[in-house]
């Protein structure tokens, strides 16, 4: 078999055989296929697509390109969750303890932030002492202690995806349904859970800009999961605005704590409750509640202190410092700018990805994978879509960490603030039909 013929087949729109796909993934993993040929095939896939069988084979081959987790030690149905990414997405630290109140054990492998979307690993790392690098062999110990464990992905999980993703990132081949679906699902399958709840984000702050695109990718991932013998539900959620009231690592983890202690933003409570309800359902731990009753019960437990107790247990079990005021953080956000509305009206639309990029520019994320993070940096959103504003009202406030260079760089802060202001479209019309959870599809 020869890679040039495989590239030509896809270039001319022909179906690839399972053997051709296997040859490609193995050649990428052992580096016998050079990057330029791998990239040529990726571009042919972007342009000519893949059918369901090809996508499933590609996913399974990437999933088995490295180690595959065995979660049988949990002794119960294991459920994983994954978000396709967004700005202000703090759902994982909320749903793990919430599921735990129903006796659902979670083993979660998460990624770092790259690009404009945040990463769960970075969020947990903003808690003083929290150990996010838990060796796989120690998972049983942590699950026995708190019922939960969260760890960064090891380089050995789906290494073919790691190589292909880094090529896609720099060759204009990220956006493609077969490539996104197989990339996400290969990691989920290798993570070993029996069931998976996908949070498929859609809107200006997501890969999928429209509901139709989100629905196609959701259906594709559900089929891949089913073909691999896993149960999958996809919750399609709104990313036409940031989720909740904050983005940035310490700021978001404080928002998590405040939500669990008392009350959160409406969209955060809705998304967390619906995702948790679907995880609990797939784990078979509904306790006889109907789906609607389960969502209501999740909403109650999310903020009445029961999930908080589990959250503190998780933090302490992984070495995080907790005082009577809550978790301690590695930095203290310092407010550096108030971004004001330059006209009156309603917040009609928001360029959410641009807000994510601005948060990265403040230091909250990485531009290249080796960049350091400023854990204290981020943005507080005071106005959301549909809110009425008067000229001069504060739309959001910008933060940096206490050692940030930007504390003495007014010019850069002002240029970021100008980009933030330009991300808001203020109109005389009020937007209609804003929903944080748009649809739920899959193994209901
Ligand atoms: N997240 C992934 O893991 N892979 C993609 O291709 C896109 C989002």
Coordinates of C-alpha atoms and ligand atoms in Angstrom, one line a residue:
X1 CA 0.0 0.0 0.0
X2 CA 1.2 3.5 -0.7
X3 CA 0.2 6.8 0.8
X4 CA 0.2 8.7 -2.6
X5 CA -2.6 6.4 -3.9
X6 CA -4.6 6.9 -0.7
X7 CA -4.3 10.7 -1.2
X8 CA -5.3 10.4 -4.8
X9 CA -8.3 8.2 -4.0
X10 CA -9.6 10.8 -1.5
X11 CA -8.7 13.7 -3.8
X12 CA -11.0 12.2 -6.5
X13 CA -13.8 11.7 -4.0
X14 CA -13.5 7.9 -3.6
X15 CA -14.3 6.0 -0.4
X16 CA -11.2 4.8 1.4
X17 CA -11.0 1.1 2.5
X18 CA -10.5 0.2 6.2
X19 CA -7.0 -1.0 5.3
X20 CA -6.1 2.3 3.7
X21 CA -7.3 4.2 6.8
X22 CA -5.4 1.8 9.1
X23 CA -2.3 2.3 7.0
X24 CA -2.6 6.1 7.2
X25 CA -3.2 6.2 11.0
X26 CA -0.3 3.7 11.7
X27 CA 2.0 5.6 9.4
X28 CA 1.2 8.9 11.1
X29 CA 1.7 7.4 14.6
X30 CA 5.1 5.7 13.8
X31 CA 6.1 8.9 11.8
X32 CA 6.7 6.8 8.6
X33 CA 4.3 9.1 6.8
X34 CA 5.8 12.6 6.6
X35 CA 3.8 15.6 7.7
X36 CA 3.4 16.9 4.1
X37 CA 1.6 13.7 2.9
X38 CA -0.5 13.4 6.1
X39 CA -1.6 17.0 5.5
X40 CA -2.4 16.4 1.9
X41 CA -4.8 13.6 2.9
X42 CA -6.3 15.8 5.6
X43 CA -7.1 18.5 3.1
X44 CA -8.6 15.9 0.7
X45 CA -10.8 14.7 3.6
X46 CA -11.8 18.4 4.4
X47 CA -12.8 18.9 0.7
X48 CA -14.4 15.5 -0.1
X49 CA -15.7 14.3 3.3
X50 CA -16.0 10.7 4.6
X51 CA -19.0 8.4 5.0
X52 CA -20.1 6.9 8.3
X53 CA -18.0 3.7 7.9
X54 CA -14.8 5.7 7.1
X55 CA -15.3 8.0 10.0
X56 CA -15.9 5.1 12.4
X57 CA -12.8 3.3 11.2
X58 CA -10.7 6.5 11.4
X59 CA -11.9 7.0 15.0
X60 CA -11.3 3.5 16.1
X61 CA -7.8 3.4 14.6
X62 CA -6.9 6.7 16.3
X63 CA -8.4 5.5 19.6
X64 CA -6.2 2.4 19.5
X65 CA -3.0 4.3 18.4
X66 CA -2.0 4.5 22.1
X67 CA -3.0 3.3 25.5
X68 CA -6.6 2.6 26.2
X69 CA -7.9 3.0 29.7
X70 CA -9.5 0.2 31.6
X71 CA -12.0 1.6 34.1
X72 CA -13.4 -1.8 35.2
X73 CA -12.0 -1.1 38.7
X74 CA -14.9 1.4 39.2
X75 CA -17.2 -1.6 39.3
X76 CA -20.1 0.4 37.8
X77 CA -21.2 2.1 34.6
X78 CA -18.8 4.9 34.0
X79 CA -19.9 8.1 32.3
X80 CA -17.6 10.7 30.7
X81 CA -18.5 14.2 29.4
X82 CA -16.9 16.4 26.8
X83 CA -17.4 19.9 25.6
X84 CA -16.5 20.9 22.1
X85 CA -15.3 24.1 23.6
X86 CA -16.2 27.7 24.3
X87 CA -15.7 30.8 26.4
X88 CA -16.5 30.7 30.1
X89 CA -17.3 26.9 30.0
X90 CA -17.0 25.8 33.6
X91 CA -19.4 22.9 33.5
X92 CA -17.0 20.0 34.3
X93 CA -16.1 21.2 37.9
X94 CA -19.9 21.6 38.5
X95 CA -21.1 18.3 37.0
X96 CA -18.5 16.0 38.6
X97 CA -19.6 16.8 42.2
X98 CA -23.2 17.0 41.2
X99 CA -23.2 13.5 39.7
X100 CA -21.3 12.3 42.8
X101 CA -24.4 13.3 45.0
X102 CA -26.3 10.6 43.0
X103 CA -23.6 8.0 43.5
X104 CA -22.2 8.4 39.9
X105 CA -18.4 8.0 39.9
X106 CA -16.4 10.0 37.4
X107 CA -13.0 9.5 35.9
X108 CA -12.3 12.6 33.9
X109 CA -9.3 13.2 31.5
X110 CA -9.2 16.8 30.5
X111 CA -7.2 19.1 28.2
X112 CA -5.4 22.4 28.6
X113 CA -6.8 25.5 26.9
X114 CA -5.4 26.3 23.4
X115 CA -6.7 29.1 21.1
X116 CA -9.6 31.1 22.4
X117 CA -11.3 28.4 24.4
X118 CA -10.4 27.6 28.0
X119 CA -9.2 24.2 29.3
X120 CA -10.4 22.4 32.4
X121 CA -6.9 21.4 33.4
X122 CA -5.9 25.1 33.6
X123 CA -9.0 25.9 35.7
X124 CA -8.3 23.3 38.3
X125 CA -4.6 24.2 38.3
X126 CA -5.6 27.7 39.5
X127 CA -6.4 26.1 42.9
X128 CA -3.3 26.1 45.2
X129 CA -1.7 22.7 45.6
X130 CA -4.2 20.9 43.3
X131 CA -2.5 18.0 41.6
X132 CA -3.8 17.6 38.1
X133 CA -1.2 15.0 37.0
X134 CA -2.6 11.8 38.5
X135 CA -0.9 8.6 37.3
X136 CA -3.4 6.2 35.8
X137 CA -2.4 3.5 38.2
X138 CA -3.5 5.7 41.1
X139 CA -7.1 6.4 39.7
X140 CA -8.6 3.6 41.8
X141 CA -7.2 5.1 45.0
X142 CA -8.8 8.5 44.2
X143 CA -12.1 7.1 43.1
X144 CA -12.2 5.0 46.4
X145 CA -11.6 8.2 48.4
X146 CA -13.9 10.8 46.7
X147 CA -15.7 8.9 43.9
X148 CA -14.0 11.3 41.4
X149 CA -10.7 11.9 39.8
X150 CA -9.6 14.4 37.2
X151 CA -6.3 14.4 35.4
X152 CA -4.6 15.8 32.4
X153 CA -4.5 13.6 29.3
X154 CA -1.3 11.6 29.1
X155 CA 0.7 11.9 25.8
X156 CA -0.1 8.2 25.2
X157 CA -3.9 8.7 24.8
X158 CA -4.8 8.7 21.1
X159 CA -1.3 9.9 20.0
X160 CA -2.4 9.8 16.3
X161 CA -4.9 12.4 17.1
X162 CA -2.3 14.6 18.8
X163 CA -0.1 14.5 15.7
X164 CA -3.0 15.1 13.3
X165 CA -4.5 17.9 15.4
X166 CA -1.2 19.8 15.6
X167 CA -1.0 19.5 11.7
X168 CA -4.6 20.6 11.3
X169 CA -4.1 23.6 13.6
X170 CA -1.5 25.1 11.2
X171 CA -2.8 23.9 7.8
X172 CA -6.4 25.2 7.7
X173 CA -7.8 21.7 8.2
X174 CA -9.4 22.0 11.6
X175 CA -13.0 22.6 10.4
X176 CA -14.3 19.4 9.0
X177 CA -17.0 17.2 10.4
X178 CA -15.2 13.8 9.9
X179 CA -12.0 15.2 11.4
X180 CA -13.5 17.0 14.4
X181 CA -15.9 14.1 15.2
X182 CA -13.1 11.5 14.9
X183 CA -10.6 13.6 16.9
X184 CA -13.0 14.1 19.9
X185 CA -14.4 10.5 19.8
X186 CA -11.0 8.8 19.5
X187 CA -10.0 10.4 22.8
X188 CA -13.3 9.6 24.5
X189 CA -13.2 6.0 23.4
X190 CA -9.6 5.6 24.6
X191 CA -10.6 7.1 27.9
X192 CA -12.6 4.0 28.6
X193 CA -16.0 5.2 29.8
X194 CA -19.1 3.1 29.0
X195 CA -21.2 6.2 28.2
X196 CA -20.5 9.7 27.1
X197 CA -22.4 13.0 27.3
X198 CA -21.2 15.5 24.7
X199 CA -21.8 19.2 25.2
X200 CA -21.8 20.4 21.6
X201 CA -21.5 24.1 21.6
X202 CA -22.8 26.3 18.8
X203 CA -22.6 30.0 18.0
X204 CA -20.0 32.7 17.7
X205 CA -17.8 31.2 20.4
X206 CA -17.8 27.7 19.0
X207 CA -16.3 25.7 16.1
X208 CA -19.9 25.1 14.9
X209 CA -21.4 28.4 14.2
X210 CA -25.0 27.3 13.4
X211 CA -27.4 24.9 15.0
X212 CA -27.5 22.8 11.7
X213 CA -23.7 22.3 11.8
X214 CA -23.9 21.4 15.6
X215 CA -26.6 18.9 14.9
X216 CA -24.7 17.2 12.1
X217 CA -21.6 16.9 14.3
X218 CA -23.6 15.7 17.2
X219 CA -25.3 13.0 15.1
X220 CA -22.0 11.9 13.7
X221 CA -20.4 11.5 17.1
X222 CA -23.4 9.6 18.4
X223 CA -23.1 7.2 15.5
X224 CA -19.4 6.7 16.1
X225 CA -20.0 6.0 19.8
X226 CA -22.9 3.5 19.1
X227 CA -20.7 1.7 16.5
X228 CA -18.1 1.3 19.2
X229 CA -20.7 0.0 21.7
X230 CA -21.0 3.1 23.8
X231 CA -24.1 5.0 24.8
X232 CA -23.9 8.7 23.7
X233 CA -26.1 11.7 24.3
X234 CA -25.4 15.1 22.9
X235 CA -26.6 18.3 24.5
X236 CA -26.4 21.2 22.1
X237 CA -25.7 24.4 24.0
X238 CA -25.6 28.1 23.1
X239 CA -22.2 29.7 22.6
X240 CA -23.5 32.9 21.0
X241 CA -22.3 34.5 24.3
X242 CA -19.9 33.5 27.0
X243 CA -21.3 30.9 29.5
X244 CA -21.9 32.5 32.9
X245 CA -20.5 35.8 34.2
X246 CA -16.7 35.2 34.0
X247 CA -13.9 33.8 31.8
X248 CA -10.4 33.2 33.1
X249 CA -9.1 30.6 35.4
X250 CA -9.3 31.9 39.0
X251 CA -12.3 34.0 38.1
X252 CA -14.2 30.9 36.7
X253 CA -13.2 28.7 39.6
X254 CA -14.5 31.3 42.0
X255 CA -17.8 31.4 40.0
X256 CA -17.9 27.6 40.4
X257 CA -17.6 27.9 44.1
X258 CA -20.2 30.7 44.3
X259 CA -22.6 28.6 42.3
X260 CA -22.2 25.5 44.4
X261 CA -22.4 27.6 47.6
X262 CA -25.5 29.6 46.8
X263 CA -26.6 30.6 43.3
X264 CA -25.1 30.8 39.8
X265 CA -25.8 32.5 36.6
X266 CA -29.0 31.1 35.0
X267 CA -27.3 29.7 31.9
X268 CA -24.6 27.9 34.0
X269 CA -27.2 26.3 36.3
X270 CA -29.3 25.2 33.3
X271 CA -26.5 23.7 31.3
X272 CA -24.9 22.0 34.3
X273 CA -28.2 20.5 35.5
X274 CA -29.2 19.2 32.1
X275 CA -25.7 17.7 31.4
X276 CA -25.6 16.1 34.8
X277 CA -29.1 14.7 34.5
X278 CA -28.1 13.0 31.2
X279 CA -24.9 11.6 32.8
X280 CA -26.9 10.3 35.8
X281 CA -29.5 8.7 33.4
X282 CA -26.8 7.0 31.4
X283 CA -25.2 5.7 34.6
X284 CA -28.6 4.3 35.7
X285 CA -28.7 6.2 38.9
X286 CA -31.9 8.2 38.5
X287 CA -33.4 6.7 41.7
X288 CA -36.7 6.3 39.9
X289 CA -37.0 10.0 39.0
X290 CA -38.4 11.0 35.6
X291 CA -36.1 13.0 33.3
X292 CA -37.9 16.3 34.2
X293 CA -37.8 15.5 37.9
X294 CA -34.1 14.6 37.6
X295 CA -33.3 18.0 36.0
X296 CA -35.2 19.7 38.8
X297 CA -33.4 17.7 41.5
X298 CA -30.0 18.4 39.8
X299 CA -30.8 22.2 40.0
X300 CA -31.6 21.9 43.7
X301 CA -28.5 19.8 44.6
X302 CA -26.3 22.1 42.5
X303 CA -26.8 25.1 44.8
X304 CA -28.1 23.7 48.1
X305 CA -24.7 22.6 49.4
X306 CA -24.8 18.9 48.6
X307 CA -22.7 19.3 45.4
X308 CA -20.4 21.7 47.3
X309 CA -19.6 19.1 49.8
X310 CA -18.5 16.7 47.1
X311 CA -16.5 19.4 45.3
X312 CA -14.5 20.1 48.5
X313 CA -13.9 16.4 48.8
X314 CA -12.6 16.3 45.2
X315 CA -10.3 19.3 45.8
X316 CA -8.9 18.0 49.1
X317 CA -8.3 14.5 47.7
X318 CA -6.1 15.9 44.9
X319 CA -4.1 18.1 47.3
X320 CA -5.9 21.4 46.8
X321 CA -5.9 23.9 49.7
X322 CA -9.3 24.8 51.2
X323 CA -9.8 27.2 54.0
X324 CA -13.1 28.1 55.7
X325 CA -13.6 30.7 53.0
X326 CA -13.3 28.1 50.3
X327 CA -10.5 27.0 48.0
X328 CA -7.3 29.0 47.9
X329 CA -6.1 30.2 44.5
X330 CA -2.6 30.7 43.0
X331 CA -3.3 34.3 42.1
X332 CA -5.6 37.2 42.9
X333 CA -7.3 38.9 39.9
X334 CA -6.7 42.7 39.8
X335 CA -9.2 44.8 37.9
X336 CA -7.5 47.0 35.3
X337 CA -10.3 48.3 33.1
X338 CA -14.0 48.9 32.9
X339 CA -15.3 48.6 29.3
X340 CA -18.2 51.0 28.8
X341 CA -21.1 50.9 26.3
X342 CA -20.7 53.6 23.6
X343 CA -24.4 53.7 22.9
X344 CA -27.8 52.9 24.4
X345 CA -30.1 50.0 23.4
X346 CA -30.0 46.2 23.8
X347 CA -27.1 43.8 23.6
X348 CA -28.1 42.2 20.4
X349 CA -25.1 40.0 19.5
X350 CA -21.6 39.3 20.8
X351 CA -18.5 38.1 19.0
X352 CA -17.8 35.5 21.7
X353 CA -14.6 34.1 20.1
X354 CA -13.2 37.6 20.0
X355 CA -13.9 37.9 23.8
X356 CA -12.0 34.6 24.2
X357 CA -9.1 36.0 22.2
X358 CA -9.1 39.1 24.4
X359 CA -9.0 37.0 27.5
X360 CA -6.0 35.2 26.1
X361 CA -4.4 38.5 25.3
X362 CA -4.8 39.5 28.9
X363 CA -2.9 36.3 29.8
X364 CA -5.6 33.8 30.6
X365 CA -4.7 31.4 27.8
X366 CA -1.8 30.4 25.6
X367 CA -1.0 31.4 22.1
X368 CA 1.6 28.7 21.7
X369 CA 1.5 25.5 23.7
X370 CA 4.5 26.3 25.8
X371 CA 3.3 29.8 26.9
X372 CA 2.8 30.5 30.6
X373 CA -0.6 31.3 31.9
X374 CA -1.6 34.2 34.1
X375 CA -4.2 32.5 36.3
X376 CA -5.6 35.8 37.6
X377 CA -6.4 37.2 34.1
X378 CA -9.8 37.2 32.5
X379 CA -13.0 39.1 32.0
X380 CA -16.2 39.7 34.1
X381 CA -19.3 40.0 31.9
X382 CA -21.8 42.4 33.4
X383 CA -24.2 42.5 30.5
X384 CA -25.4 39.6 28.4
X385 CA -27.5 39.3 25.2
X386 CA -30.9 40.8 25.5
X387 CA -29.9 43.2 28.4
X388 CA -30.8 46.8 28.1
X389 CA -27.8 49.2 28.4
X390 CA -27.4 53.0 28.6
X391 CA -24.4 54.7 27.0
X392 CA -21.6 54.7 29.7
X393 CA -22.8 51.5 31.4
X394 CA -20.1 49.0 32.2
X395 CA -20.3 46.0 29.8
X396 CA -17.5 44.1 31.4
X397 CA -14.4 44.5 33.5
X398 CA -10.9 43.2 32.6
X399 CA -8.6 41.5 35.0
X400 CA -4.9 40.5 35.2
X401 CA -2.9 38.6 37.8
X402 CA -1.0 40.5 40.5
X403 CA 2.3 40.0 38.8
X404 CA 1.2 40.8 35.3
X405 CA 3.3 43.0 33.0
X406 CA 0.1 44.6 31.8
X407 CA -0.3 46.3 35.2
X408 CA 2.2 48.8 33.9
X409 CA 1.2 48.7 30.2
X410 CA -1.8 51.0 29.8
X411 CA -1.6 51.1 26.1
X412 CA -1.9 47.3 25.6
X413 CA -4.8 47.1 28.1
X414 CA -6.6 50.0 26.2
X415 CA -6.1 48.2 22.9
X416 CA -7.6 45.0 24.3
X417 CA -10.5 47.0 25.8
X418 CA -11.2 48.5 22.4
X419 CA -11.4 45.0 20.9
X420 CA -13.7 43.9 23.8
X421 CA -16.0 46.9 23.2
X422 CA -16.1 46.2 19.4
X423 CA -17.3 42.6 20.2
X424 CA -20.7 43.9 21.4
X425 CA -23.4 44.9 18.9
X426 CA -25.8 47.2 20.7
X427 CA -29.1 47.7 18.8
X428 CA -32.5 49.2 19.2
X429 CA -33.9 45.7 18.6
X430 CA -34.0 43.1 21.4
X431 CA -32.8 39.6 20.3
X432 CA -35.4 36.9 20.7
X433 CA -35.3 33.2 21.5
X434 CA -32.1 33.1 23.7
X435 CA -31.8 29.6 25.2
X436 CA -28.8 28.1 26.9
X437 CA -29.7 24.5 26.0
X438 CA -31.0 24.2 22.5
X439 CA -31.5 20.5 22.0
X440 CA -30.7 17.1 23.5
X441 CA -30.2 14.2 21.0
X442 CA -29.1 10.6 21.3
X443 CA -29.7 7.6 23.5
X444 CA -32.6 9.0 25.4
Ligands
LIG1 N1 -11.6 19.3 19.9 C1 -10.9 18.3 19.6 O1 -10.4 17.5 20.4 N2 -10.6 18.0 18.3 C2 -11.1 18.8 17.2 O2 -10.8 18.5 16.1 C3 -11.9 19.9 17.6 C4 -12.1 20.2 18.9

